[in-house]
CSV table of C-alpha atoms in Angstrom, one decimal:
chain,number,residue,atom,x,y,z
A,1,MET,CA,69.9,-58.0,75.5
A,2,THR,CA,68.8,-56.7,78.9
A,3,ASP,CA,67.3,-53.2,78.9
A,4,GLU,CA,67.9,-50.5,81.5
A,5,HIS,CA,64.7,-51.3,83.3
A,6,ASP,CA,65.9,-54.9,83.9
A,7,HIS,CA,69.2,-53.7,85.3
A,8,ALA,CA,67.3,-51.5,87.7
A,9,ASP,CA,65.2,-54.4,88.9
A,10,ALA,CA,68.3,-56.5,89.4
A,11,ARG,CA,69.9,-53.8,91.5
A,12,ASP,CA,66.7,-53.4,93.5
A,13,GLU,CA,66.5,-57.1,94.1
A,14,GLY,CA,70.2,-57.2,95.1
A,15,ASP,CA,69.7,-54.4,97.6
A,16,HIS,CA,66.7,-56.2,99.1
A,17,ASP,CA,68.7,-59.4,99.5
A,18,GLY,CA,71.5,-57.4,101.1
A,19,GLU,CA,69.1,-56.1,103.7
A,20,HIS,CA,68.2,-59.6,104.7
A,21,ALA,CA,71.8,-60.7,104.6
A,22,HIS,CA,72.8,-58.0,107.0
A,23,GLY,CA,69.7,-58.4,109.2
A,24,SER,CA,68.1,-55.0,108.7
A,25,ASP,CA,66.2,-54.1,111.9
A,26,GLU,CA,64.2,-51.3,110.3
A,27,GLY,CA,60.6,-51.3,111.6
A,28,ARG,CA,61.3,-54.2,114.1
A,29,GLU,CA,60.9,-53.7,117.8
A,30,THR,CA,63.0,-56.3,119.4
A,31,PHE,CA,65.2,-57.6,116.6
A,32,SER,CA,68.8,-56.4,116.1
A,33,TYR,CA,71.6,-57.6,114.0
A,34,ASP,CA,73.5,-60.0,116.1
A,35,PRO,CA,74.1,-63.2,114.2
A,36,ILE,CA,74.8,-66.6,115.9
A,37,GLY,CA,78.4,-67.6,115.6
A,38,HIS,CA,79.7,-71.1,115.6
A,39,ALA,CA,81.6,-72.0,118.8
A,40,GLU,CA,85.1,-73.4,118.4
A,41,ALA,CA,86.4,-76.2,120.6
A,42,ARG,CA,90.1,-76.9,120.2
A,43,ALA,CA,92.9,-78.5,122.1
A,44,GLY,CA,94.6,-76.4,124.7
A,45,MET,CA,91.7,-74.0,125.4
A,46,THR,CA,91.3,-72.6,128.9
A,47,VAL,CA,87.9,-72.8,130.5
A,48,GLY,CA,87.6,-69.0,130.1
A,49,GLU,CA,88.2,-69.2,126.4
A,50,LEU,CA,85.6,-72.0,126.1
A,51,ALA,CA,83.1,-69.7,128.0
A,52,ASP,CA,83.9,-67.0,125.5
A,53,GLU,CA,83.0,-69.4,122.7
A,54,TYR,CA,79.7,-70.1,124.3
A,55,GLY,CA,78.9,-66.5,123.8
A,56,ASN,CA,78.9,-67.0,120.1
A,57,ALA,CA,76.2,-69.7,120.4
A,58,GLY,CA,72.6,-69.8,121.6
A,59,VAL,CA,70.2,-71.6,124.0
A,60,GLY,CA,72.0,-72.9,127.1
A,61,ALA,CA,75.5,-72.0,125.9
A,62,ALA,CA,74.5,-68.3,125.8
A,63,ASN,CA,73.2,-68.5,129.3
A,64,ILE,CA,76.4,-70.1,130.6
A,65,HIS,CA,78.3,-67.2,128.9
A,66,GLU,CA,76.1,-64.6,130.6
A,67,ALA,CA,76.3,-66.4,133.9
A,68,VAL,CA,80.1,-66.1,133.8
A,69,SER,CA,79.8,-62.4,133.1
A,70,VAL,CA,77.4,-61.8,135.9
A,71,THR,CA,79.4,-63.8,138.3
A,72,GLU,CA,82.5,-61.9,137.4
A,73,ALA,CA,80.7,-58.6,138.2
A,74,MET,CA,79.3,-60.1,141.3
A,75,PHE,CA,82.7,-61.2,142.6
A,76,ASP,CA,83.9,-57.6,142.5
A,77,ASP,CA,85.3,-56.3,145.8
A,78,GLY,CA,82.4,-53.9,146.4
A,79,VAL,CA,79.6,-56.5,146.2
A,80,THR,CA,78.4,-58.6,149.1
A,81,VAL,CA,77.9,-62.1,147.9
A,82,PHE,CA,75.2,-64.4,149.3
A,83,PHE,CA,75.8,-68.0,148.2
A,84,GLY,CA,72.9,-70.5,148.3
A,85,LEU,CA,73.8,-74.2,148.2
A,86,ALA,CA,71.1,-76.9,147.9
A,87,GLY,CA,71.1,-80.4,146.5
A,88,ALA,CA,73.7,-83.1,146.9
A,89,MET,CA,76.6,-80.9,146.0
A,90,VAL,CA,79.1,-82.0,148.6
A,91,PRO,CA,78.7,-85.8,148.1
A,92,THR,CA,78.9,-85.4,144.4
A,93,GLY,CA,82.3,-83.6,144.5
A,94,MET,CA,81.6,-79.9,144.6
A,95,ARG,CA,82.9,-79.4,148.1
A,96,ARG,CA,86.3,-77.9,147.3
A,97,ILE,CA,84.9,-75.4,144.8
A,98,VAL,CA,82.8,-73.8,147.5
A,99,ALA,CA,85.5,-74.0,150.2
A,100,ASP,CA,88.0,-72.3,147.9
A,101,LEU,CA,85.5,-69.5,147.1
A,102,ILE,CA,85.2,-68.9,150.8
A,103,ARG,CA,88.9,-69.0,151.5
A,104,ASP,CA,89.6,-66.7,148.6
A,105,GLY,CA,87.1,-64.1,149.7
A,106,TYR,CA,84.4,-64.5,147.1
A,107,ILE,CA,81.6,-65.5,149.5
A,108,ASP,CA,80.3,-63.3,152.4
A,109,ALA,CA,77.5,-65.4,153.6
A,110,LEU,CA,76.6,-69.1,152.9
A,111,VAL,CA,73.1,-70.5,153.1
A,112,THR,CA,73.0,-74.3,152.8
A,113,THR,CA,71.4,-77.5,153.9
A,114,GLY,CA,72.1,-79.6,156.9
A,115,ALA,CA,72.7,-82.5,154.5
A,116,ASN,CA,75.6,-80.6,152.8
A,117,LEU,CA,77.1,-79.8,156.2
A,118,THR,CA,76.7,-83.4,157.3
A,119,HIS,CA,78.6,-84.7,154.2
A,120,ASP,CA,81.2,-81.9,154.5
A,121,SER,CA,81.9,-82.9,158.0
A,122,ILE,CA,82.1,-86.6,157.2
A,123,GLU,CA,84.9,-85.8,154.6
A,124,ALA,CA,86.6,-83.5,157.1
A,125,ILE,CA,87.0,-86.2,159.7
A,126,GLY,CA,88.2,-88.9,157.4
A,127,GLY,CA,85.1,-90.4,155.6
A,128,LYS,CA,84.8,-90.7,151.9
A,129,HIS,CA,82.0,-90.8,149.3
A,130,HIS,CA,82.5,-93.3,146.5
A,131,HIS,CA,81.6,-93.8,142.9
A,132,GLY,CA,78.7,-96.2,142.6
A,133,SER,CA,76.0,-97.2,140.2
A,134,VAL,CA,72.2,-96.7,139.9
A,135,THR,CA,71.6,-100.4,139.1
A,136,ALA,CA,73.6,-103.6,139.1
A,137,GLU,CA,73.9,-106.1,136.3
A,138,GLY,CA,71.1,-108.6,136.4
A,139,LYS,CA,69.1,-106.7,139.0
A,140,THR,CA,66.3,-104.1,139.0
A,141,GLU,CA,67.0,-100.8,140.7
A,142,ARG,CA,64.9,-101.9,143.6
A,143,GLU,CA,66.8,-105.2,144.0
A,144,HIS,CA,70.1,-103.2,143.8
A,145,ASP,CA,69.0,-100.9,146.6
A,146,GLU,CA,67.8,-103.8,148.7
A,147,THR,CA,71.3,-105.3,148.4
A,148,LEU,CA,72.9,-102.0,149.3
A,149,ARG,CA,70.6,-101.8,152.4
A,150,ASP,CA,71.8,-105.3,153.5
A,151,GLU,CA,75.4,-104.3,153.0
A,152,GLY,CA,75.0,-101.0,154.9
A,153,VAL,CA,75.6,-98.6,152.0
A,154,ASP,CA,73.6,-95.5,151.3
A,155,ARG,CA,73.1,-94.4,147.7
A,156,ILE,CA,72.8,-90.9,146.3
A,157,TYR,CA,72.1,-91.6,142.6
A,158,ASN,CA,75.5,-92.9,141.5
A,159,VAL,CA,77.4,-92.1,144.7
A,160,TYR,CA,77.8,-94.5,147.6
A,161,LEU,CA,78.4,-93.7,151.3
A,162,PRO,CA,79.0,-96.5,153.8
A,163,GLN,CA,76.7,-96.1,156.8
A,164,GLU,CA,79.5,-96.5,159.3
A,165,PHE,CA,80.6,-92.9,158.5
A,166,PHE,CA,77.4,-91.7,160.0
A,167,ALA,CA,78.3,-93.4,163.3
A,168,THR,CA,81.7,-91.6,163.1
A,169,PHE,CA,79.9,-88.4,162.5
A,170,GLU,CA,77.6,-88.9,165.5
A,171,SER,CA,80.7,-89.4,167.7
A,172,HIS,CA,82.3,-86.3,166.3
A,173,LEU,CA,79.3,-84.2,167.1
A,174,ARG,CA,78.9,-85.6,170.7
A,175,GLU,CA,82.6,-85.4,171.5
A,176,GLU,CA,83.8,-82.3,169.6
A,177,VAL,CA,80.9,-80.1,168.6
A,178,PHE,CA,78.0,-80.2,171.1
A,179,PRO,CA,79.8,-80.0,174.5
A,180,PRO,CA,81.2,-76.5,174.0
A,181,LEU,CA,77.7,-75.3,173.0
A,182,GLU,CA,75.9,-77.0,175.9
A,183,ALA,CA,77.2,-74.4,178.3
A,184,GLU,CA,75.7,-71.7,176.2
A,185,GLY,CA,72.2,-73.2,176.3
A,186,VAL,CA,70.0,-72.0,173.4
A,187,VAL,CA,72.2,-70.8,170.5
A,188,PRO,CA,71.6,-69.6,167.0
A,189,ILE,CA,72.0,-72.2,164.2
A,190,GLN,CA,74.8,-70.1,162.9
A,191,ARG,CA,76.7,-70.6,166.2
A,192,LEU,CA,76.4,-74.4,165.7
A,193,THR,CA,77.7,-74.2,162.1
A,194,GLU,CA,80.6,-72.1,163.4
A,195,GLU,CA,81.5,-74.6,166.1
A,196,LEU,CA,81.1,-77.4,163.5
A,197,GLY,CA,83.7,-75.7,161.3
A,198,ARG,CA,86.1,-75.2,164.2
A,199,ALA,CA,85.8,-78.9,165.2
A,200,ASN,CA,86.1,-80.1,161.6
A,201,ALA,CA,89.3,-78.1,161.1
A,202,ALA,CA,90.8,-79.3,164.5
A,203,VAL,CA,90.1,-83.0,163.9
A,204,ASN,CA,91.2,-82.8,160.2
A,205,ASP,CA,94.6,-81.3,161.3
A,206,ARG,CA,95.0,-83.6,164.4
A,207,GLU,CA,94.2,-86.8,162.5
A,208,ASN,CA,96.2,-85.6,159.4
A,209,VAL,CA,93.2,-86.4,157.1
A,210,ALA,CA,94.2,-86.5,153.5
A,211,GLU,CA,91.0,-84.7,152.4
A,212,GLY,CA,90.8,-81.0,153.1
A,213,PRO,CA,88.8,-79.7,156.1
A,214,GLY,CA,86.1,-78.4,153.8
A,215,ILE,CA,83.4,-75.8,153.7
A,216,ALA,CA,82.4,-75.3,157.3
A,217,ALA,CA,86.1,-75.2,158.3
A,218,ALA,CA,86.9,-72.6,155.6
A,219,ALA,CA,84.0,-70.5,156.8
A,220,TYR,CA,85.1,-70.7,160.4
A,221,GLU,CA,88.7,-69.8,159.6
A,222,ASN,CA,87.6,-66.8,157.4
A,223,ASP,CA,84.8,-65.4,159.5
A,224,VAL,CA,82.1,-66.2,156.9
A,225,PRO,CA,78.8,-67.1,158.5
A,226,ILE,CA,76.9,-70.2,157.5
A,227,TYR,CA,73.1,-70.2,157.8
A,228,CYS,CA,71.2,-73.5,157.8
A,229,PRO,CA,67.5,-72.6,158.1
A,230,ALA,CA,66.2,-76.1,157.6
A,231,ILE,CA,68.8,-77.9,159.7
A,232,GLN,CA,66.1,-80.2,161.2
A,233,ASP,CA,65.8,-81.8,157.8
A,234,SER,CA,69.2,-83.6,158.0
A,235,VAL,CA,71.2,-86.1,160.0
A,236,LEU,CA,73.0,-83.1,161.6
A,237,GLY,CA,69.6,-81.8,162.7
A,238,LEU,CA,68.5,-85.2,164.0
A,239,GLN,CA,71.7,-85.5,166.0
A,240,ALA,CA,71.2,-82.0,167.4
A,241,TRP,CA,67.7,-82.8,168.5
A,242,MET,CA,68.7,-86.1,170.1
A,243,TYR,CA,71.5,-84.3,172.1
A,244,SER,CA,69.0,-81.6,173.2
A,245,GLN,CA,66.8,-84.3,174.8
A,246,THR,CA,69.4,-85.0,177.5
A,247,SER,CA,71.2,-81.6,177.8
A,248,ASP,CA,70.6,-77.8,178.1
A,249,PHE,CA,71.7,-77.4,174.4
A,250,SER,CA,69.1,-76.2,171.9
A,251,LEU,CA,68.8,-74.2,168.7
A,252,ASP,CA,67.0,-70.8,168.1
A,253,ALA,CA,65.6,-71.0,164.6
A,254,LEU,CA,64.8,-67.3,164.4
A,255,ALA,CA,68.0,-65.8,165.8
A,256,ASP,CA,70.0,-66.1,162.5
A,257,MET,CA,67.5,-63.9,160.6
A,258,THR,CA,68.7,-60.8,162.4
A,259,ALA,CA,72.4,-61.3,161.6
A,260,LEU,CA,71.7,-62.2,158.0
A,261,THR,CA,69.4,-59.3,157.5
A,262,ASP,CA,72.0,-57.0,159.0
A,263,ILE,CA,74.5,-58.1,156.4
A,264,ALA,CA,72.0,-57.4,153.6
A,265,TYR,CA,71.0,-54.1,155.1
A,266,ASP,CA,74.6,-52.9,155.3
A,267,SER,CA,75.4,-54.0,151.7
A,268,GLU,CA,76.0,-51.2,149.2
A,269,GLU,CA,75.7,-53.7,146.4
A,270,ALA,CA,74.6,-57.3,146.8
A,271,GLY,CA,74.7,-60.5,144.7
A,272,ALA,CA,73.0,-63.9,145.0
A,273,PHE,CA,74.6,-67.0,143.6
A,274,VAL,CA,72.0,-69.8,144.0
A,275,VAL,CA,72.8,-73.4,143.3
A,276,GLY,CA,69.6,-75.5,143.4
A,277,GLY,CA,66.4,-74.5,145.0
A,278,GLY,CA,64.5,-75.3,148.2
A,279,VAL,CA,65.0,-73.5,151.5
A,280,PRO,CA,68.5,-72.2,150.7
A,281,LYS,CA,67.3,-70.4,147.6
A,282,ASN,CA,64.3,-68.8,149.3
A,283,PHE,CA,66.1,-67.9,152.5
A,284,THR,CA,68.8,-66.2,150.4
A,285,LEU,CA,66.4,-64.3,148.2
A,286,GLN,CA,63.8,-63.3,150.9
A,287,THR,CA,66.5,-61.6,153.0
A,288,MET,CA,66.2,-58.5,150.8
A,289,LEU,CA,62.4,-58.2,151.6
A,290,VAL,CA,63.1,-56.4,154.9
A,291,THR,CA,65.8,-54.1,153.6
A,292,PRO,CA,65.6,-50.8,151.5
A,293,GLY,CA,67.4,-52.4,148.6
A,294,ALA,CA,67.5,-55.6,146.6
A,295,TYR,CA,70.0,-57.8,144.8
A,296,ASP,CA,72.0,-56.1,142.1
A,297,TYR,CA,73.2,-59.4,140.6
A,298,ALA,CA,71.8,-62.9,140.6
A,299,VAL,CA,72.9,-66.2,139.1
A,300,GLN,CA,70.7,-69.3,139.4
A,301,LEU,CA,71.8,-72.9,138.5
A,302,THR,CA,68.7,-75.1,138.5
A,303,MET,CA,67.0,-78.0,136.8
A,304,ASP,CA,63.5,-77.2,138.0
A,305,PRO,CA,60.8,-75.9,135.7
A,306,LYS,CA,58.9,-72.7,136.4
A,307,GLN,CA,55.5,-74.1,135.3
A,308,THR,CA,54.8,-75.8,138.6
A,309,GLY,CA,54.8,-72.5,140.5
A,310,GLY,CA,57.2,-73.9,143.1
A,311,LEU,CA,60.0,-71.8,144.5
A,312,SER,CA,62.8,-74.1,143.3
A,313,GLY,CA,61.9,-73.5,139.7
A,314,ALA,CA,60.8,-69.9,140.0
A,315,THR,CA,62.7,-67.6,137.7
A,316,LEU,CA,64.8,-64.7,138.9
A,317,GLU,CA,62.5,-62.4,136.9
A,318,GLU,CA,59.6,-63.6,139.1
A,319,ALA,CA,61.8,-62.7,142.1
A,320,ARG,CA,62.1,-59.2,140.7
A,321,SER,CA,58.3,-58.8,141.0
A,322,TRP,CA,58.6,-59.5,144.8
A,323,GLY,CA,61.3,-56.9,145.2
A,324,LYS,CA,64.1,-59.4,145.8
A,325,LEU,CA,66.0,-58.2,142.8
A,326,GLU,CA,66.4,-54.6,141.7
A,327,LYS,CA,64.5,-53.7,138.5
A,328,ASP,CA,67.8,-53.1,136.7
A,329,ALA,CA,69.6,-56.1,138.3
A,330,ARG,CA,71.8,-58.3,136.1
A,331,ASN,CA,70.5,-61.8,136.4
A,332,VAL,CA,70.6,-65.1,134.5
A,333,SER,CA,69.4,-68.7,135.0
A,334,VAL,CA,71.3,-71.7,133.8
A,335,TYR,CA,69.2,-74.9,133.4
A,336,GLY,CA,71.0,-78.1,133.8
A,337,ASP,CA,73.0,-80.3,136.2
A,338,ALA,CA,74.8,-78.0,138.6
A,339,THR,CA,77.7,-80.5,138.9
A,340,ILE,CA,78.4,-79.6,135.3
A,341,SER,CA,77.6,-75.9,135.3
A,342,LEU,CA,79.0,-74.8,138.7
A,343,PRO,CA,82.7,-75.7,138.0
A,344,LEU,CA,82.5,-74.2,134.5
A,345,VAL,CA,81.0,-70.9,135.6
A,346,ILE,CA,83.2,-70.5,138.6
A,347,ALA,CA,86.4,-71.4,136.9
A,348,ALA,CA,85.7,-69.1,133.9
A,349,ALA,CA,84.8,-66.2,136.2
A,350,ARG,CA,87.8,-66.6,138.3
A,351,GLU,CA,90.0,-66.8,135.2
A,352,ARG,CA,88.8,-63.5,134.1
A,353,LEU,CA,89.2,-61.9,137.6
A,354,GLU,CA,92.6,-63.4,138.5
A,355,ASN,CA,94.6,-63.5,135.2
């Protein structure tokens, strides 16, 4: 037989187990009852539903879920969105995503690299990037790249670009882009990107190119400025320099800072969506240093670690210490290949906003 005392012990033990089962947060500073769920993946799910399932999980899935939520809030009509685009995003197939964001009114200012604008223009005027491989059977990676060199093919990891498209791009610049600017003399870099977009759209339409006119054209057609602060570090920059050696055309590297800062200064709320690191990330974030405010929303897609102290891997929390983000800003970093995370985050956020 069990006496009354034993029954009481059993009840006490059961209550104690119950507290653990329900995650009692009594006396705990940061813990709260919020159990991990198990994400469901089923046929017929929308990308938005998948992002919702990510919210039940942890680690990177939870960050993706939060990035969708912050992006949804950032894309609200009252928020000025600065979009930083670094890395090989155009040659790897992310061009249309960014162009559509511009056309549909989700980006107010784009900060990108000369390389992305170069590859965007190549596609606009009829060139194509191709699926490739990092190595070839029976060859080392070096031997594979030596063969590609001999065959006139440039490699961007597992993407190929025939070199003849750069020659076509040079002709495009010298015939369609630079001459109208030569009469203006020294121009801001943003003026060059504007003229590039105009020319890309015109040639794309005139030549009936199957591929869309792209990012620069979308920006030109929708009055969205493109800033390219490190334009010298690209084929576009090299061609601009070469043209300047025999003409009155040149670029003013500081002029864009006034226009970009004015956009930031006039923003009631501002958001930064940053893909990759480098100059586009820093140029986007530092803009707020000369304004009374800071970013209210920020999403970063990166693969760079913070431990090196470099800007590309610096956390958005670190940016808060500089005054680039408001103290109460909503921000999240997603670590991983942006060719995977960018389409997912953008598609899910747009599903929420547009459906």
